mmCIF file of C-alpha atoms in Angstrom:
data_model
loop_
_atom_site.group_PDB
_atom_site.id
_atom_site.type_symbol
_atom_site.label_atom_id
_atom_site.label_comp_id
_atom_site.label_asym_id
_atom_site.label_seq_id
_atom_site.Cartn_x
_atom_site.Cartn_y
_atom_site.Cartn_z
ATOM 1 C CA MET A 1 194.758 44.582 173.423
ATOM 2 C CA ASN A 2 197.582 42.947 175.382
ATOM 3 C CA TYR A 3 200.498 43.984 173.210
ATOM 4 C CA ASP A 4 202.913 46.831 172.570
ATOM 5 C CA LEU A 5 201.732 49.283 169.927
ATOM 6 C CA LYS A 6 205.364 50.233 169.386
ATOM 7 C CA TYR A 7 206.164 46.694 168.187
ATOM 8 C CA ILE A 8 203.586 46.252 165.455
ATOM 9 C CA PRO A 9 204.783 44.096 162.512
ATOM 10 C CA GLN A 10 205.492 46.401 159.599
ATOM 11 C CA HIS A 11 204.464 43.810 157.017
ATOM 12 C CA ILE A 12 201.654 41.302 157.550
ATOM 13 C CA ALA A 13 200.894 38.706 154.870
ATOM 14 C CA ILE A 14 197.682 36.688 155.065
ATOM 15 C CA ILE A 15 196.452 33.478 153.445
ATOM 16 C CA MET A 16 192.702 34.111 153.513
ATOM 17 C CA ASP A 17 191.347 30.580 153.788
ATOM 18 C CA GLY A 18 187.948 29.155 154.702
ATOM 19 C CA ASN A 19 185.442 31.132 152.623
ATOM 20 C CA GLY A 20 183.954 28.042 150.973
ATOM 21 C CA ARG A 21 183.717 25.995 154.165
ATOM 22 C CA TRP A 22 182.203 28.972 156.004
ATOM 23 C CA ALA A 23 179.454 29.130 153.366
ATOM 24 C CA ASN A 24 178.896 25.356 153.262
ATOM 25 C CA GLU A 25 178.359 25.215 157.016
ATOM 26 C CA ARG A 26 175.568 27.758 156.537
ATOM 27 C CA GLY A 27 173.973 25.861 153.663
ATOM 28 C CA LYS A 28 175.048 28.497 151.155
ATOM 29 C CA GLU A 29 176.909 28.500 147.860
ATOM 30 C CA ARG A 30 180.665 29.012 148.007
ATOM 31 C CA SER A 31 180.235 32.417 146.351
ATOM 32 C CA PHE A 32 178.368 33.565 149.471
ATOM 33 C CA GLY A 33 181.499 32.870 151.489
ATOM 34 C CA HIS A 34 183.659 34.804 149.061
ATOM 35 C CA GLN A 35 181.309 37.785 149.378
ATOM 36 C CA ALA A 36 181.659 37.639 153.146
ATOM 37 C CA GLY A 37 185.408 37.364 152.662
ATOM 38 C CA VAL A 38 185.444 40.739 150.884
ATOM 39 C CA GLU A 39 183.928 42.324 153.979
ATOM 40 C CA ALA A 40 186.705 40.771 156.052
ATOM 41 C CA VAL A 41 189.265 42.317 153.694
ATOM 42 C CA ARG A 42 187.730 45.731 154.296
ATOM 43 C CA ARG A 43 187.752 45.210 158.077
ATOM 44 C CA ILE A 44 191.335 44.041 158.275
ATOM 45 C CA THR A 45 192.650 46.638 155.841
ATOM 46 C CA THR A 46 191.129 49.393 157.966
ATOM 47 C CA GLU A 47 192.367 47.880 161.229
ATOM 48 C CA CYS A 48 195.907 47.347 159.947
ATOM 49 C CA SER A 49 196.044 50.925 158.712
ATOM 50 C CA ASN A 50 194.842 52.185 162.098
ATOM 51 C CA LEU A 51 197.481 50.114 163.910
ATOM 52 C CA GLY A 52 200.326 51.494 161.815
ATOM 53 C CA VAL A 53 201.062 48.426 159.702
ATOM 54 C CA LYS A 54 202.926 49.607 156.602
ATOM 55 C CA PHE A 55 202.378 46.647 154.278
ATOM 56 C CA LEU A 56 199.464 44.204 154.088
ATOM 57 C CA THR A 57 199.650 41.457 151.461
ATOM 58 C CA LEU A 58 196.642 39.216 150.851
ATOM 59 C CA TYR A 59 196.608 35.892 148.995
ATOM 60 C CA THR A 60 193.477 36.390 146.938
ATOM 61 C CA PHE A 61 193.653 33.929 144.049
ATOM 62 C CA SER A 62 196.414 31.441 143.269
ATOM 63 C CA THR A 63 197.460 30.132 139.883
ATOM 64 C CA GLU A 64 196.094 26.755 141.034
ATOM 65 C CA ASN A 65 192.679 28.345 141.666
ATOM 66 C CA TRP A 66 192.159 28.543 137.892
ATOM 67 C CA ASN A 67 191.345 24.825 138.170
ATOM 68 C CA ARG A 68 188.216 25.540 140.202
ATOM 69 C CA PRO A 69 184.751 25.352 138.587
ATOM 70 C CA SER A 70 184.315 28.102 135.975
ATOM 71 C CA ASP A 71 181.283 29.610 137.705
ATOM 72 C CA GLU A 72 183.223 30.029 140.946
ATOM 73 C CA VAL A 73 186.157 31.621 139.111
ATOM 74 C CA ALA A 74 183.768 34.021 137.355
ATOM 75 C CA ALA A 75 182.175 34.935 140.681
ATOM 76 C CA LEU A 76 185.591 35.587 142.202
ATOM 77 C CA MET A 77 186.578 37.864 139.319
ATOM 78 C CA GLY A 78 183.330 39.769 139.800
ATOM 79 C CA LEU A 79 184.090 40.198 143.486
ATOM 80 C CA VAL A 80 187.538 41.551 142.663
ATOM 81 C CA LEU A 81 185.872 44.272 140.620
ATOM 82 C CA THR A 82 183.338 45.005 143.349
ATOM 83 C CA SER A 83 185.949 45.196 146.096
ATOM 84 C CA LEU A 84 187.949 47.751 144.111
ATOM 85 C CA GLU A 85 184.975 50.055 143.631
ATOM 86 C CA ASP A 86 184.668 51.235 147.223
ATOM 87 C CA GLU A 87 186.691 54.088 148.711
ATOM 88 C CA ILE A 88 188.370 52.158 151.516
ATOM 89 C CA PHE A 89 191.743 52.994 150.013
ATOM 90 C CA MET A 90 191.157 56.740 149.900
ATOM 91 C CA LYS A 91 189.444 56.898 153.304
ATOM 92 C CA ASN A 92 192.393 55.176 154.959
ATOM 93 C CA ASN A 93 195.149 56.701 152.791
ATOM 94 C CA VAL A 94 196.060 53.197 151.574
ATOM 95 C CA ARG A 95 197.976 52.525 148.392
ATOM 96 C CA PHE A 96 196.789 49.556 146.329
ATOM 97 C CA ARG A 97 199.178 47.204 144.494
ATOM 98 C CA VAL A 98 198.754 43.841 142.794
ATOM 99 C CA ILE A 99 201.207 40.998 142.158
ATOM 100 C CA GLY A 100 200.773 37.875 140.046
ATOM 101 C CA ASP A 101 200.334 36.649 136.491
ATOM 102 C CA ILE A 102 197.901 39.450 135.707
ATOM 103 C CA LYS A 103 197.832 38.743 131.964
ATOM 104 C CA ARG A 104 195.700 35.647 132.625
ATOM 105 C CA LEU A 105 192.897 37.781 134.088
ATOM 106 C CA PRO A 106 189.919 39.066 132.091
ATOM 107 C CA GLU A 107 190.690 42.360 130.353
ATOM 108 C CA VAL A 108 188.090 44.269 132.381
ATOM 109 C CA VAL A 109 189.696 43.070 135.629
ATOM 110 C CA GLN A 110 193.188 44.010 134.426
ATOM 111 C CA GLN A 111 191.981 47.492 133.545
ATOM 112 C CA LYS A 112 190.304 48.007 136.922
ATOM 113 C CA LEU A 113 193.409 46.831 138.769
ATOM 114 C CA HIS A 114 195.619 49.293 136.880
ATOM 115 C CA GLU A 115 193.140 52.123 137.423
ATOM 116 C CA THR A 116 193.038 51.480 141.166
ATOM 117 C CA GLU A 117 196.830 51.338 141.367
ATOM 118 C CA GLU A 118 197.084 54.691 139.594
ATOM 119 C CA HIS A 119 194.269 56.275 141.615
ATOM 120 C CA THR A 120 195.880 55.360 144.950
ATOM 121 C CA ALA A 121 199.539 55.851 143.954
ATOM 122 C CA LYS A 122 200.043 58.894 146.209
ATOM 123 C CA ASN A 123 198.517 57.314 149.320
ATOM 124 C CA ASP A 124 201.247 56.654 151.884
ATOM 125 C CA SER A 125 199.732 55.385 155.141
ATOM 126 C CA MET A 126 199.907 51.715 154.143
ATOM 127 C CA THR A 127 200.344 49.610 151.009
ATOM 128 C CA MET A 128 197.740 46.876 150.585
ATOM 129 C CA THR A 129 198.767 44.314 147.963
ATOM 130 C CA ILE A 130 196.636 41.498 146.616
ATOM 131 C CA ALA A 131 198.306 38.390 145.206
ATOM 132 C CA LEU A 132 196.064 37.564 142.266
ATOM 133 C CA SER A 133 196.741 34.706 139.835
ATOM 134 C CA TYR A 134 199.875 34.299 141.904
ATOM 135 C CA SER A 135 202.131 31.486 143.058
ATOM 136 C CA SER A 136 205.692 31.509 144.350
ATOM 137 C CA ARG A 137 206.826 28.888 141.855
ATOM 138 C CA TRP A 138 205.495 31.039 139.015
ATOM 139 C CA GLU A 139 207.171 34.128 140.490
ATOM 140 C CA ILE A 140 210.557 32.478 141.063
ATOM 141 C CA THR A 141 210.498 30.817 137.623
ATOM 142 C CA ASN A 142 209.742 34.182 136.053
ATOM 143 C CA ALA A 143 212.597 35.802 137.999
ATOM 144 C CA VAL A 144 215.043 33.087 136.877
ATOM 145 C CA GLN A 145 214.031 33.623 133.244
ATOM 146 C CA GLU A 146 214.548 37.394 133.528
ATOM 147 C CA ILE A 147 217.953 36.965 135.181
ATOM 148 C CA ALA A 148 219.022 34.418 132.545
ATOM 149 C CA ALA A 149 217.986 36.821 129.796
ATOM 150 C CA ASP A 150 220.035 39.633 131.389
ATOM 151 C CA VAL A 151 223.090 37.353 131.549
ATOM 152 C CA LYS A 152 222.609 36.255 127.933
ATOM 153 C CA GLU A 153 222.335 39.871 126.762
ATOM 154 C CA GLY A 154 225.449 40.874 128.681
ATOM 155 C CA LYS A 155 223.566 43.124 131.092
ATOM 156 C CA LEU A 156 224.522 41.037 134.121
ATOM 157 C CA ASP A 157 227.636 39.069 135.076
ATOM 158 C CA ILE A 158 226.698 35.600 136.291
ATOM 159 C CA ASN A 159 229.055 35.999 139.263
ATOM 160 C CA ALA A 160 227.136 39.101 140.339
ATOM 161 C CA ILE A 161 223.933 37.144 140.958
ATOM 162 C CA ASP A 162 223.133 37.239 144.667
ATOM 163 C CA GLU A 163 220.059 37.526 146.899
ATOM 164 C CA SER A 164 219.624 41.211 146.085
ATOM 165 C CA VAL A 165 219.534 40.465 142.344
ATOM 166 C CA VAL A 166 216.882 37.803 142.877
ATOM 167 C CA ASN A 167 214.876 40.204 145.058
ATOM 168 C CA GLU A 168 214.960 42.848 142.332
ATOM 169 C CA HIS A 169 213.398 40.427 139.847
ATOM 170 C CA LEU A 170 210.575 39.287 142.114
ATOM 171 C CA THR A 171 207.146 40.908 141.824
ATOM 172 C CA THR A 172 207.451 41.902 145.486
ATOM 173 C CA ASN A 173 210.564 44.039 144.922
ATOM 174 C CA PHE A 174 208.767 47.149 146.228
ATOM 175 C CA MET A 175 208.065 45.736 149.690
ATOM 176 C CA PRO A 176 210.067 44.348 152.631
ATOM 177 C CA ASP A 177 209.750 40.681 153.559
ATOM 178 C CA PRO A 178 206.745 39.856 155.777
ATOM 179 C CA ASP A 179 207.329 39.995 159.521
ATOM 180 C CA LEU A 180 204.204 37.937 160.184
ATOM 181 C CA LEU A 181 202.358 35.427 157.997
ATOM 182 C CA ILE A 182 198.824 34.562 159.086
ATOM 183 C CA ARG A 183 196.791 31.668 157.710
ATOM 184 C CA THR A 184 193.121 31.373 158.620
ATOM 185 C CA GLY A 185 190.844 28.362 158.209
ATOM 186 C CA GLY A 186 192.731 25.722 160.179
ATOM 187 C CA GLU A 187 195.058 24.396 157.485
ATOM 188 C CA LEU A 188 198.776 24.121 158.316
ATOM 189 C CA ARG A 189 200.519 24.784 155.021
ATOM 190 C CA ILE A 190 201.876 27.693 152.994
ATOM 191 C CA SER A 191 200.184 26.831 149.676
ATOM 192 C CA ASN A 192 202.837 28.215 147.324
ATOM 193 C CA TYR A 193 202.700 31.718 148.818
ATOM 194 C CA LEU A 194 205.708 34.054 149.169
ATOM 195 C CA LEU A 195 208.087 31.116 149.637
ATOM 196 C CA TRP A 196 211.237 33.195 149.090
ATOM 197 C CA GLN A 197 209.985 36.157 151.120
ATOM 198 C CA ILE A 198 208.905 34.306 154.287
ATOM 199 C CA ALA A 199 212.298 32.708 154.960
ATOM 200 C CA TYR A 200 212.378 34.383 158.392
ATOM 201 C CA SER A 201 208.748 35.384 158.857
ATOM 202 C CA GLU A 202 206.860 34.395 161.992
ATOM 203 C CA LEU A 203 204.011 31.998 161.127
ATOM 204 C CA TYR A 204 200.598 32.098 162.778
ATOM 205 C CA PHE A 205 197.816 29.596 162.048
ATOM 206 C CA CYS A 206 194.279 29.855 163.398
ATOM 207 C CA ASP A 207 191.070 27.862 162.965
ATOM 208 C CA THR A 208 188.934 30.949 162.306
ATOM 209 C CA TYR A 209 187.496 31.019 158.805
ATOM 210 C CA TRP A 210 188.422 34.171 156.897
ATOM 211 C CA PRO A 211 184.872 35.669 156.853
ATOM 212 C CA ASP A 212 184.926 35.581 160.682
ATOM 213 C CA PHE A 213 188.441 37.013 161.004
ATOM 214 C CA ASP A 214 188.039 40.359 162.716
ATOM 215 C CA ALA A 215 190.012 42.969 164.652
ATOM 216 C CA GLU A 216 190.087 40.772 167.767
ATOM 217 C CA ALA A 217 191.499 37.833 165.793
ATOM 218 C CA LEU A 218 194.105 40.127 164.251
ATOM 219 C CA HIS A 219 195.086 41.386 167.698
ATOM 220 C CA LYS A 220 195.597 37.797 168.896
ATOM 221 C CA ALA A 221 197.926 37.126 165.974
ATOM 222 C CA ILE A 222 199.949 40.256 166.710
ATOM 223 C CA GLU A 223 200.088 39.386 170.410
ATOM 224 C CA SER A 224 201.485 35.952 169.497
ATOM 225 C CA TYR A 225 204.028 37.617 167.200
ATOM 226 C CA GLN A 226 205.222 39.906 169.972
ATOM 227 C CA GLN A 227 205.814 36.997 172.322
ATOM 228 C CA ARG A 228 208.442 35.533 169.994
ATOM 229 C CA GLN A 229 212.112 36.400 169.684
ATOM 230 C CA ARG A 230 213.191 36.962 166.099
ATOM 231 C CA ARG A 231 216.785 35.726 165.847
ATOM 232 C CA PHE A 232 217.471 35.513 162.085
ATOM 233 C CA GLY A 233 220.005 32.722 162.651
ATOM 234 C CA LYS A 234 221.633 34.279 165.696
ATOM 235 C CA THR A 235 221.616 32.861 169.222
ATOM 236 C CA GLU A 236 219.217 34.057 171.881
ATOM 237 C CA ALA A 237 222.140 35.588 173.808
ATOM 238 C CA GLN A 238 223.316 37.547 170.755
ATOM 239 C CA VAL A 239 219.865 39.036 170.191
ATOM 240 C CA GLU A 240 219.490 39.958 173.854
ATOM 241 C CA ASN A 241 222.866 41.723 173.835
ATOM 242 C CA GLU A 242 221.887 43.696 170.740
ATOM 243 C CA GLU A 243 218.657 44.792 172.382
ATOM 244 C CA LYS A 244 220.455 46.224 175.432
#
């Protein structure tokens, strides 16, 4: 590893792309790629916990993914259940959280998600969050509706609405914004993921399909992150002076 362990991003968000193409290139059904993708989740969750990452957020299933063939959606829901049955969270002292329009999920999946959240609630090494039935446009629309309702009911003055109020109404209100956003699979887009939260995140795109994304690939992403200067709107000189 050619990077500083003292400068590990505290929050890494990942768009896990390429499962279907990985399977197709091997002459397999897309579900085979999703199964392999679950193994990658286990690998990266363990590695991030070992490195000292505090928050890992994984784009698992978007609201747009409901438009996929029904058999693929059913297989994905089954994999969600399977992935939550192992003890990776307890072994690594990882807390599990979920964000998204959970009410659209099958009842058995909702129940398992809630059970896993409760079972891991006291774990404090890292928080691993899956974005399931999630999209930023859904999340922001939902936040706007909640804020409007608070104003209508007299709970909130319209002039008091600022970034912090919006943050409080987002499903991610328990986590800091991502320091690093990784997208696997070669595509160069954000796909409706954490649009508000990644305003100043560092973006890293790689061609590696998610099932092949391993500790070495993660290390390369972190090394790239550490080679950048995060300015948050300031000049390079200002940041350098602050670091002295």
